[in-house]
CSV table of C-alpha atoms in Angstrom, one decimal:
chain,number,residue,atom,x,y,z
A,1,MET,CA,-18.8,13.1,24.2
A,2,SER,CA,-19.6,16.2,22.2
A,3,ALA,CA,-17.3,18.3,24.5
A,4,VAL,CA,-14.2,16.7,22.9
A,5,GLN,CA,-15.6,16.1,19.4
A,6,LYS,CA,-13.5,17.9,16.8
A,7,THR,CA,-15.4,20.2,14.4
A,8,CYS,CA,-14.8,20.2,10.6
A,9,LEU,CA,-16.3,22.9,8.4
A,10,VAL,CA,-17.2,21.6,4.9
A,11,VAL,CA,-17.1,24.5,2.4
A,12,ASP,CA,-18.5,23.5,-1.0
A,13,ASP,CA,-21.2,25.0,-3.2
A,14,SER,CA,-22.5,21.5,-4.0
A,15,LYS,CA,-25.1,20.5,-1.5
A,16,MET,CA,-24.6,16.8,-2.4
A,17,ILE,CA,-20.8,17.0,-1.8
A,18,ARG,CA,-21.4,18.7,1.6
A,19,ARG,CA,-23.9,16.0,2.5
A,20,VAL,CA,-21.6,13.1,1.5
A,21,ALA,CA,-18.5,14.7,3.1
A,22,SER,CA,-20.5,15.4,6.3
A,23,ARG,CA,-21.6,11.8,6.5
A,24,ILE,CA,-18.0,10.5,6.2
A,25,LEU,CA,-16.8,13.1,8.7
A,26,ARG,CA,-19.4,11.9,11.2
A,27,ASP,CA,-18.0,8.4,10.8
A,28,LEU,CA,-14.6,9.8,11.5
A,29,LYS,CA,-16.0,11.2,14.8
A,30,PHE,CA,-16.1,14.8,13.6
A,31,GLU,CA,-18.9,17.3,14.2
A,32,PRO,CA,-19.5,18.5,10.6
A,33,LEU,CA,-20.5,22.1,9.9
A,34,GLU,CA,-21.4,23.4,6.4
A,35,ALA,CA,-21.0,26.5,4.3
A,36,PRO,CA,-21.8,27.0,0.6
A,37,ASP,CA,-19.0,29.4,-0.2
A,38,GLY,CA,-15.9,31.1,1.2
A,39,SER,CA,-17.7,34.2,2.4
A,40,LYS,CA,-20.1,32.3,4.5
A,41,ALA,CA,-17.3,30.1,5.8
A,42,MET,CA,-15.3,33.2,6.8
A,43,GLU,CA,-18.3,34.5,8.8
A,44,MET,CA,-18.5,31.2,10.6
A,45,CYS,CA,-14.8,31.1,11.3
A,46,LYS,CA,-14.9,34.6,12.8
A,47,VAL,CA,-17.5,33.3,15.3
A,48,SER,CA,-15.7,30.1,16.1
A,49,MET,CA,-12.6,28.5,14.5
A,50,PRO,CA,-13.2,24.9,13.5
A,51,ASP,CA,-10.5,22.2,14.1
A,52,ALA,CA,-10.5,21.4,10.4
A,53,ILE,CA,-11.8,22.7,7.1
A,54,LEU,CA,-12.6,20.7,4.0
A,55,LEU,CA,-12.4,23.3,1.3
A,56,ASP,CA,-13.6,23.3,-2.4
A,57,TRP,CA,-11.7,25.5,-4.8
A,58,ASN,CA,-14.2,26.8,-7.3
A,59,MET,CA,-17.2,28.4,-5.6
A,60,PRO,CA,-19.3,31.6,-6.2
A,61,ILE,CA,-18.8,34.8,-4.1
A,62,MET,CA,-15.5,33.8,-2.6
A,63,ASP,CA,-13.4,30.9,-4.0
A,64,GLY,CA,-11.4,28.5,-1.8
A,65,LEU,CA,-8.0,29.9,-2.4
A,66,SER,CA,-9.1,33.5,-1.6
A,67,PHE,CA,-10.8,32.1,1.6
A,68,LEU,CA,-7.7,30.3,2.6
A,69,LYS,CA,-5.4,33.3,2.2
A,70,ALA,CA,-7.9,35.5,4.1
A,71,LEU,CA,-8.3,32.8,6.8
A,72,ARG,CA,-4.6,32.5,7.5
A,73,LYS,CA,-4.5,36.3,8.2
A,74,GLU,CA,-7.2,36.1,10.8
A,75,PRO,CA,-6.4,35.9,14.6
A,76,ASN,CA,-6.1,32.1,15.2
A,77,GLY,CA,-6.5,31.6,11.5
A,78,ASP,CA,-3.4,29.4,11.4
A,79,THR,CA,-5.0,26.8,13.8
A,80,PRO,CA,-7.5,25.0,11.5
A,81,ILE,CA,-6.1,22.1,9.5
A,82,VAL,CA,-7.2,22.9,6.0
A,83,VAL,CA,-7.7,20.1,3.5
A,84,PHE,CA,-8.5,21.3,-0.1
A,85,CYS,CA,-11.1,19.0,-1.7
A,86,THR,CA,-11.4,19.9,-5.4
A,87,ALA,CA,-11.5,18.7,-8.9
A,88,GLU,CA,-8.3,20.7,-9.7
A,89,ARG,CA,-5.5,18.1,-10.3
A,90,ASP,CA,-2.9,20.3,-11.9
A,91,VAL,CA,0.4,20.2,-10.0
A,92,MET,CA,0.6,24.0,-10.3
A,93,LYS,CA,-2.7,24.4,-8.6
A,94,ILE,CA,-1.8,21.9,-5.9
A,95,THR,CA,1.4,23.8,-5.2
A,96,GLU,CA,-0.5,27.1,-5.1
A,97,ALA,CA,-2.8,25.7,-2.5
A,98,LEU,CA,0.1,24.4,-0.4
A,99,GLU,CA,1.9,27.7,-0.6
A,100,ALA,CA,-1.3,29.5,0.5
A,101,GLY,CA,-1.4,27.4,3.6
A,102,ALA,CA,-3.3,24.2,2.8
A,103,ASN,CA,-2.2,21.3,4.9
A,104,GLU,CA,-3.5,18.5,2.6
A,105,TYR,CA,-5.2,18.1,-0.7
A,106,VAL,CA,-7.9,15.8,-1.9
A,107,MET,CA,-8.6,15.4,-5.6
A,108,LYS,CA,-12.2,14.7,-6.5
A,109,PRO,CA,-13.7,12.1,-6.8
A,110,PHE,CA,-12.9,10.9,-3.3
A,111,ASP,CA,-14.1,8.1,-1.0
A,112,SER,CA,-14.1,7.6,2.7
A,113,ASP,CA,-10.7,5.8,2.7
A,114,ILE,CA,-9.1,8.9,1.1
A,115,LEU,CA,-10.7,11.3,3.5
A,116,GLU,CA,-9.6,9.2,6.4
A,117,SER,CA,-6.1,8.9,5.0
A,118,LYS,CA,-5.8,12.6,4.5
A,119,PHE,CA,-7.1,13.5,7.9
A,120,SER,CA,-4.9,10.9,9.4
A,121,GLU,CA,-1.8,12.4,7.7
A,122,ALA,CA,-2.9,15.8,9.1
A,123,GLY,CA,-3.0,14.3,12.6
A,124,LEU,CA,-6.7,14.6,13.1
A,125,VAL,CA,-7.8,11.0,13.3
B,1,MET,CA,-28.0,-11.3,-1.7
B,2,SER,CA,-26.2,-13.9,-3.7
B,3,ALA,CA,-23.8,-13.1,-6.5
B,4,VAL,CA,-24.1,-14.7,-9.9
B,5,LEU,CA,-21.2,-17.2,-10.3
B,6,SER,CA,-19.9,-17.9,-13.7
B,7,LEU,CA,-18.0,-21.1,-12.9
B,8,GLU,CA,-19.0,-24.6,-11.9
B,9,PRO,CA,-18.9,-24.8,-8.1
B,10,SER,CA,-16.2,-27.4,-8.0
B,11,TYR,CA,-13.8,-24.9,-9.7
B,12,TYR,CA,-13.9,-22.5,-6.7
B,13,ASP,CA,-12.7,-25.1,-4.3
B,14,ALA,CA,-10.1,-26.3,-6.8
B,15,LEU,CA,-8.7,-22.8,-7.1
B,16,LYS,CA,-8.6,-22.5,-3.3
B,17,ARG,CA,-6.6,-25.7,-3.1
B,18,LEU,CA,-4.3,-24.6,-6.0
B,19,THR,CA,-3.5,-21.4,-4.1
B,20,LEU,CA,-2.7,-23.4,-0.9
B,21,GLU,CA,-0.5,-25.7,-3.0
B,22,LEU,CA,1.5,-23.1,-4.8
B,23,ALA,CA,1.6,-20.2,-2.4
B,24,GLY,CA,0.9,-21.7,1.0
B,25,ILE,CA,-2.0,-19.4,1.6
B,26,THR,CA,-5.6,-20.3,2.4
B,27,LEU,CA,-8.1,-18.0,0.7
B,28,GLY,CA,-10.8,-16.7,2.9
B,29,ASP,CA,-14.5,-17.5,2.7
B,30,ASP,CA,-15.0,-14.7,0.2
B,31,HIS,CA,-12.9,-16.5,-2.4
B,32,THR,CA,-15.7,-16.9,-4.9
B,33,PHE,CA,-16.0,-13.2,-5.0
B,34,LEU,CA,-12.2,-12.9,-5.4
B,35,VAL,CA,-12.2,-15.4,-8.2
B,36,GLU,CA,-14.9,-13.5,-10.1
B,37,THR,CA,-13.5,-10.0,-9.7
B,38,ARG,CA,-9.8,-10.6,-10.0
B,39,LEU,CA,-9.7,-13.4,-12.5
B,40,SER,CA,-12.1,-11.8,-15.0
B,41,ALA,CA,-9.5,-9.1,-15.7
B,42,LEU,CA,-6.8,-11.6,-16.1
B,43,ALA,CA,-8.9,-13.7,-18.5
B,44,ARG,CA,-9.4,-10.7,-20.7
B,45,LYS,CA,-5.7,-9.8,-20.6
B,46,GLU,CA,-4.8,-13.4,-21.5
B,47,GLY,CA,-7.1,-13.3,-24.5
B,48,PHE,CA,-9.8,-15.7,-23.3
B,49,GLU,CA,-13.4,-15.2,-24.2
B,50,ASN,CA,-14.4,-15.4,-20.6
B,51,LEU,CA,-13.3,-16.5,-17.1
B,52,SER,CA,-14.8,-20.0,-17.6
B,53,ASP,CA,-12.6,-20.6,-20.7
B,54,MET,CA,-9.5,-19.6,-18.8
B,55,ILE,CA,-10.2,-21.9,-15.9
B,56,ASP,CA,-11.2,-24.8,-18.2
B,57,GLN,CA,-7.8,-24.4,-19.9
B,58,LEU,CA,-6.0,-24.3,-16.6
B,59,PHE,CA,-7.5,-27.5,-15.2
B,60,SER,CA,-7.6,-29.4,-18.5
B,61,ARG,CA,-4.1,-28.6,-19.7
B,62,GLY,CA,-2.3,-27.8,-16.5
B,63,GLN,CA,-0.4,-24.7,-17.8
B,64,THR,CA,2.2,-23.7,-15.3
B,65,ARG,CA,2.5,-20.1,-16.3
B,66,LEU,CA,-1.2,-19.6,-16.2
B,67,ALA,CA,-1.5,-21.3,-12.8
B,68,ILE,CA,1.1,-18.8,-11.4
B,69,GLN,CA,-0.7,-15.9,-13.0
B,70,ILE,CA,-4.0,-17.0,-11.5
B,71,VAL,CA,-2.7,-17.6,-8.0
B,72,SER,CA,-0.9,-14.2,-8.1
B,73,ALA,CA,-4.1,-12.5,-9.1
B,74,LEU,CA,-6.0,-14.1,-6.3
B,75,LEU,CA,-3.3,-13.1,-3.8
B,76,GLU,CA,-3.0,-9.5,-4.9
B,77,ARG,CA,-3.2,-7.4,-1.8
B,78,ALA,CA,-4.8,-4.0,-1.5
B,79,THR,CA,-1.7,-2.0,-0.4
B,80,GLN,CA,-1.2,1.7,0.2
B,81,PHE,CA,1.6,4.1,0.5
B,82,PHE,CA,3.3,4.3,4.0
B,83,SER,CA,1.1,1.5,5.2
B,84,ASP,CA,1.6,0.8,9.0
B,85,ARG,CA,3.4,4.0,9.5
B,86,SER,CA,5.2,2.9,12.6
B,87,GLY,CA,7.3,0.6,10.5
B,88,PHE,CA,8.6,3.6,8.5
B,89,GLU,CA,9.4,5.4,11.7
B,90,ILE,CA,11.5,2.4,12.9
B,91,LEU,CA,13.2,2.4,9.5
B,92,GLY,CA,14.0,6.1,9.5
B,93,ASP,CA,14.7,6.6,13.2
B,94,LYS,CA,16.5,3.4,14.1
B,95,LEU,CA,17.6,1.1,11.4
B,96,LEU,CA,19.1,3.5,8.9
B,97,PRO,CA,21.0,5.4,11.6
B,98,THR,CA,22.3,2.2,13.1
B,99,LEU,CA,23.4,0.8,9.7
B,100,HIS,CA,24.9,4.0,8.4
B,101,PRO,CA,28.3,3.6,10.1
B,102,LEU,CA,28.6,0.2,8.6
B,103,TYR,CA,27.7,1.2,5.0
B,104,ARG,CA,29.2,4.7,4.8
B,105,GLY,CA,30.7,5.0,1.4
B,106,GLY,CA,28.9,1.9,0.2
B,107,THR,CA,25.5,0.6,-0.7
B,108,LEU,CA,22.7,-0.5,1.7
B,109,ARG,CA,20.2,-2.9,0.2
B,110,ILE,CA,16.6,-3.1,1.2
B,111,LEU,CA,14.3,-5.9,0.1
B,112,CYS,CA,10.5,-5.8,0.0
B,113,TYR,CA,9.5,-9.4,-0.1
B,114,GLY,CA,6.1,-9.7,-1.6
B,115,CYS,CA,5.8,-6.2,-2.9
B,116,SER,CA,2.5,-6.5,-4.8
B,117,SER,CA,1.8,-3.3,-6.7
B,118,GLY,CA,4.9,-1.5,-5.3
B,119,GLN,CA,3.5,1.1,-2.9
B,120,GLU,CA,5.8,-0.1,-0.1
B,121,VAL,CA,8.9,-0.1,-2.4
B,122,TYR,CA,8.2,3.5,-3.5
B,123,SER,CA,7.4,4.6,0.1
B,124,VAL,CA,10.8,3.3,1.2
B,125,ALA,CA,12.4,5.1,-1.7
B,126,ILE,CA,10.7,8.3,-0.7
B,127,LEU,CA,11.9,7.9,2.8
B,128,ALA,CA,15.5,7.2,1.6
B,129,SER,CA,15.4,10.1,-0.7
B,130,ARG,CA,14.3,12.5,2.0
B,131,MET,CA,17.1,11.2,4.2
B,132,LYS,CA,19.8,11.7,1.6
B,133,ASP,CA,20.9,14.9,3.4
B,134,VAL,CA,21.4,12.9,6.6
B,135,PHE,CA,23.3,10.1,4.9
B,136,PRO,CA,24.9,11.7,1.9
B,137,ASP,CA,27.6,9.1,1.8
B,138,MET,CA,25.4,6.0,1.8
B,139,ASN,CA,23.7,4.7,-1.4
B,140,ILE,CA,20.4,2.9,-0.8
B,141,GLU,CA,19.0,0.4,-3.2
B,142,ILE,CA,15.4,-1.0,-2.8
B,143,ILE,CA,14.4,-4.2,-4.5
B,144,GLY,CA,10.8,-5.5,-4.6
B,145,VAL,CA,10.0,-9.1,-5.5
B,146,ASP,CA,6.7,-11.0,-5.8
B,147,TYR,CA,5.0,-13.6,-7.9
B,148,PRO,CA,4.6,-12.5,-11.5
B,149,SER,CA,1.3,-10.7,-11.7
B,150,LEU,CA,-0.5,-7.7,-13.1
B,151,ALA,CA,0.2,-5.9,-9.8
B,152,LEU,CA,3.9,-6.5,-10.2
B,153,GLU,CA,3.8,-5.2,-13.8
B,154,ARG,CA,2.2,-2.0,-12.5
B,155,ALA,CA,4.8,-1.7,-9.8
B,156,LYS,CA,7.6,-2.0,-12.4
B,157,GLU,CA,5.8,0.7,-14.4
B,158,GLY,CA,5.5,3.0,-11.4
B,159,ARG,CA,2.0,4.0,-12.4
B,160,PHE,CA,-0.8,4.5,-9.9
B,161,THR,CA,-4.4,5.6,-10.1
B,162,HIS,CA,-6.0,8.7,-8.8
B,163,PHE,CA,-7.3,6.8,-5.8
B,164,GLU,CA,-4.1,4.9,-5.1
B,165,VAL,CA,-1.9,8.0,-4.8
B,166,GLN,CA,-4.4,9.5,-2.3
B,167,ARG,CA,-4.2,6.6,0.1
B,168,GLY,CA,-1.3,7.1,2.6
B,169,LEU,CA,0.7,9.4,0.4
B,170,PRO,CA,1.1,13.0,1.7
B,171,ILE,CA,0.3,15.5,-1.0
B,172,ARG,CA,3.8,17.1,-0.8
B,173,HIS,CA,5.3,13.7,-1.7
B,174,LEU,CA,2.9,13.4,-4.6
B,175,VAL,CA,4.0,16.8,-5.9
B,176,ASP,CA,7.7,16.0,-5.4
B,177,TYR,CA,8.0,12.5,-6.7
B,178,PHE,CA,5.2,11.9,-9.2
B,179,THR,CA,4.1,13.3,-12.5
B,180,ARG,CA,0.5,13.4,-13.7
B,181,ASP,CA,-0.2,11.4,-16.8
B,182,GLY,CA,-3.9,11.6,-17.8
B,183,GLU,CA,-5.9,10.0,-15.0
B,184,ASP,CA,-2.8,8.3,-13.5
B,185,TRP,CA,0.3,9.4,-11.7
B,186,VAL,CA,3.7,8.1,-12.6
B,187,VAL,CA,6.8,7.9,-10.4
B,188,ASN,CA,9.5,10.3,-11.3
B,189,GLU,CA,12.9,9.1,-12.6
B,190,SER,CA,14.8,10.2,-9.5
B,191,LEU,CA,12.8,7.7,-7.4
B,192,ARG,CA,12.6,5.0,-10.0
B,193,ALA,CA,16.4,5.0,-10.2
B,194,MET,CA,16.6,3.8,-6.6
B,195,VAL,CA,14.3,0.8,-7.1
B,196,SER,CA,14.1,-2.4,-9.1
B,197,PHE,CA,11.6,-5.3,-9.2
B,198,ALA,CA,11.9,-9.0,-10.0
B,199,ASP,CA,9.6,-11.9,-10.4
B,200,HIS,CA,10.0,-14.4,-7.6
B,201,ASN,CA,7.9,-17.2,-6.2
B,202,LEU,CA,8.1,-16.4,-2.5
B,203,LEU,CA,8.2,-20.0,-1.5
B,204,SER,CA,11.0,-20.9,-3.9
B,205,ASP,CA,14.8,-20.9,-3.2
B,206,PRO,CA,15.8,-17.3,-2.5
B,207,ASN,CA,19.6,-17.8,-3.1
B,208,SER,CA,19.6,-16.0,-6.5
B,209,LEU,CA,18.3,-12.9,-4.8
B,210,GLY,CA,21.4,-12.3,-2.7
B,211,THR,CA,21.4,-10.8,0.8
B,212,TYR,CA,20.1,-7.5,2.2
B,213,GLN,CA,20.7,-5.4,5.2
B,214,ILE,CA,16.9,-4.8,5.7
B,215,VAL,CA,14.3,-7.3,4.7
B,216,MET,CA,10.6,-6.2,4.8
B,217,PHE,CA,7.8,-8.7,5.0
B,218,ARG,CA,5.2,-6.8,6.9
B,219,GLY,CA,1.8,-8.0,7.9
B,220,ARG,CA,1.8,-11.1,5.7
B,221,LEU,CA,2.9,-14.0,7.9
B,222,SER,CA,-0.6,-14.7,9.3
B,223,GLN,CA,-1.9,-15.4,5.8
B,224,TYR,CA,0.3,-18.4,5.4
B,225,SER,CA,-0.2,-22.0,6.5
B,226,PRO,CA,2.1,-23.2,9.3
B,227,ALA,CA,4.2,-25.2,6.9
B,228,ALA,CA,4.6,-22.2,4.6
B,229,VAL,CA,5.5,-19.9,7.5
B,230,VAL,CA,8.5,-22.1,8.4
B,231,ARG,CA,9.6,-22.0,4.8
B,232,ILE,CA,9.1,-18.3,4.4
B,233,MET,CA,11.0,-17.6,7.7
B,234,ARG,CA,13.9,-19.7,6.5
B,235,HIS,CA,14.0,-17.7,3.3
B,236,LEU,CA,13.8,-14.4,5.1
B,237,SER,CA,16.7,-15.5,7.3
B,238,ALA,CA,18.8,-16.5,4.3
B,239,LEU,CA,18.0,-13.1,2.6
B,240,THR,CA,19.0,-11.1,5.7
B,241,SER,CA,22.8,-10.3,6.0
B,242,ALA,CA,24.7,-10.6,9.3
B,243,ASN,CA,23.8,-7.6,11.5
B,244,GLY,CA,20.8,-7.0,9.2
B,245,TYR,CA,17.2,-6.5,10.2
B,246,LEU,CA,13.9,-8.3,9.4
B,247,MET,CA,10.8,-6.1,9.5
B,248,LEU,CA,7.6,-8.0,10.0
B,249,GLY,CA,4.3,-6.3,10.6
B,250,SER,CA,3.7,-4.7,14.0
B,251,GLN,CA,1.4,-7.5,14.9
B,252,ASP,CA,3.7,-10.3,13.7
B,253,THR,CA,6.3,-12.3,15.7
B,254,ILE,CA,8.9,-14.8,14.5
B,255,GLY,CA,7.2,-17.5,16.7
B,256,LYS,CA,8.9,-20.2,18.8
B,257,LEU,CA,12.0,-20.7,16.6
B,258,ASN,CA,14.6,-18.0,16.1
B,259,TYR,CA,15.6,-18.7,12.5
B,260,GLY,CA,18.9,-17.0,13.2
B,261,PHE,CA,17.3,-13.8,14.6
B,262,GLU,CA,17.4,-12.4,18.1
B,263,LYS,CA,14.1,-13.5,19.6
B,264,LYS,CA,13.4,-10.3,21.3
B,265,PRO,CA,12.4,-7.6,18.8
B,266,ILE,CA,14.2,-4.3,18.9
B,267,ALA,CA,10.9,-2.6,18.0
B,268,LEU,CA,7.4,-3.9,17.1
B,269,GLY,CA,7.9,-6.7,14.5
B,270,CYS,CA,11.5,-5.8,13.9
B,271,TYR,CA,14.3,-8.4,14.5
B,272,VAL,CA,18.1,-8.2,14.2
B,273,LYS,CA,20.2,-11.0,12.8
B,274,PRO,CA,23.4,-11.0,14.8
B,275,ALA,CA,26.6,-12.2,13.1
B,276,GLU,CA,26.9,-15.1,15.6
B,277,ILE,CA,23.8,-16.9,16.8
B,278,LYS,CA,22.9,-20.5,17.2
B,279,ILE,CA,20.0,-21.3,14.9
B,280,GLU,CA,17.5,-23.4,16.7
B,281,ALA,CA,16.6,-26.7,15.1
B,282,VAL,CA,13.7,-26.4,12.8
B,283,ILE,CA,11.3,-29.3,13.0
B,284,GLU,CA,10.7,-30.4,9.5
B,285,ALA,CA,7.2,-29.2,8.6
B,286,ALA,CA,5.0,-30.7,5.9
B,287,PRO,CA,6.6,-29.7,2.6
B,288,VAL,CA,5.3,-26.8,0.7
B,289,ARG,CA,5.8,-26.9,-3.1
B,290,SER,CA,8.1,-24.4,-4.5
B,291,ALA,CA,7.1,-25.1,-8.1
B,292,PRO,CA,3.7,-25.7,-9.6
B,293,PRO,CA,2.8,-29.3,-9.3
B,294,VAL,CA,1.5,-31.2,-12.3
B,295,GLU,CA,-1.3,-32.6,-10.2
B,296,TYR,CA,-3.4,-29.5,-10.4
B,297,LYS,CA,-4.5,-30.7,-13.8
B,298,ASP,CA,-8.0,-32.1,-13.2
B,299,MET,CA,-7.7,-30.9,-9.5
B,300,TYR,CA,-11.2,-29.5,-9.7
B,301,ARG,CA,-12.6,-33.0,-10.2
B,302,ALA,CA,-11.4,-34.2,-6.8
């Protein structure tokens, strides 16, 4: 039933990561959408807010943290559940992401169990 | 696709029988895979050249300590933080508030029976820590026991991998209660001070462990043989104090006998042990060994 299927925007400059994440998200019954950077992701969010966003940190043009801060200022920008998905493991970075409005945080590398667990904690699966 | 097996075929069945003898648990059909993957690491740690040498030594010399290590490694469970979340909701929303008036000014003890690598123990400690403001006048101690194993050693160390801390553990808890150490994450002292661990054969006499207001043995009963279930349930009853609670998995029930608990659960898998209740007669089941038998020497030849 595509009418009730939740959408998840995967924002990552790595095509391979986007592909892997999208496949896992399909298994979790999401409709995955993809964007290669924060700027493109913002354009897509302004058209239609996804239910969830899986967000890389280090990307060209607009990084994940800048995107998140901008997103949360948008009308309805507080509605998507945002899960950071990044190689950054420093506690300071994690804290910074949470303070900027991230709901959860995945440290790369990840597997399907981790994504399912994180989306479950965020109440999405 | 068939895996390359490094042991003589008779050894696999012998290890399966040994596990049933010592722990009351029947390994599944994938036990050859378990043997290969889990025991190879143990063989290396124990200083053997390879897995085959370790198993040869076990069955030719009948070493008790090695037998326990091997069975423990075979039984190691993949656990995760806050596994079966409904159990933690019962703990936080029902059991702790109910027990608080009885243990105000004192210490409430929680036992995780069969704690494996410790995720459940530390999850309970996190819950208790976060409820300190609600129950500032009640100290909570959490004790985890299991067969001596590499998993239990890791639990004692409070060290978890990058993957383990991302399964079931909300990121805010990771930041609040763990410190990164290279590729691993280590439990902070504030949490570690609330917990302790001990080696214990789950089928052996539990009297030395004392009694607890909450005993957790979640999602494990179905693994055990019927004889071992009777024995385990008796132990769980002995470990649970009067007016205390037994938490089994949400799919588990205590079965036909009450073992001193109210038969009707107060929540899924959660049973109270009233101060006064008639314990129904337990039909003597086939004995399950509580200590390693000497017969496992040469067992593989049978």
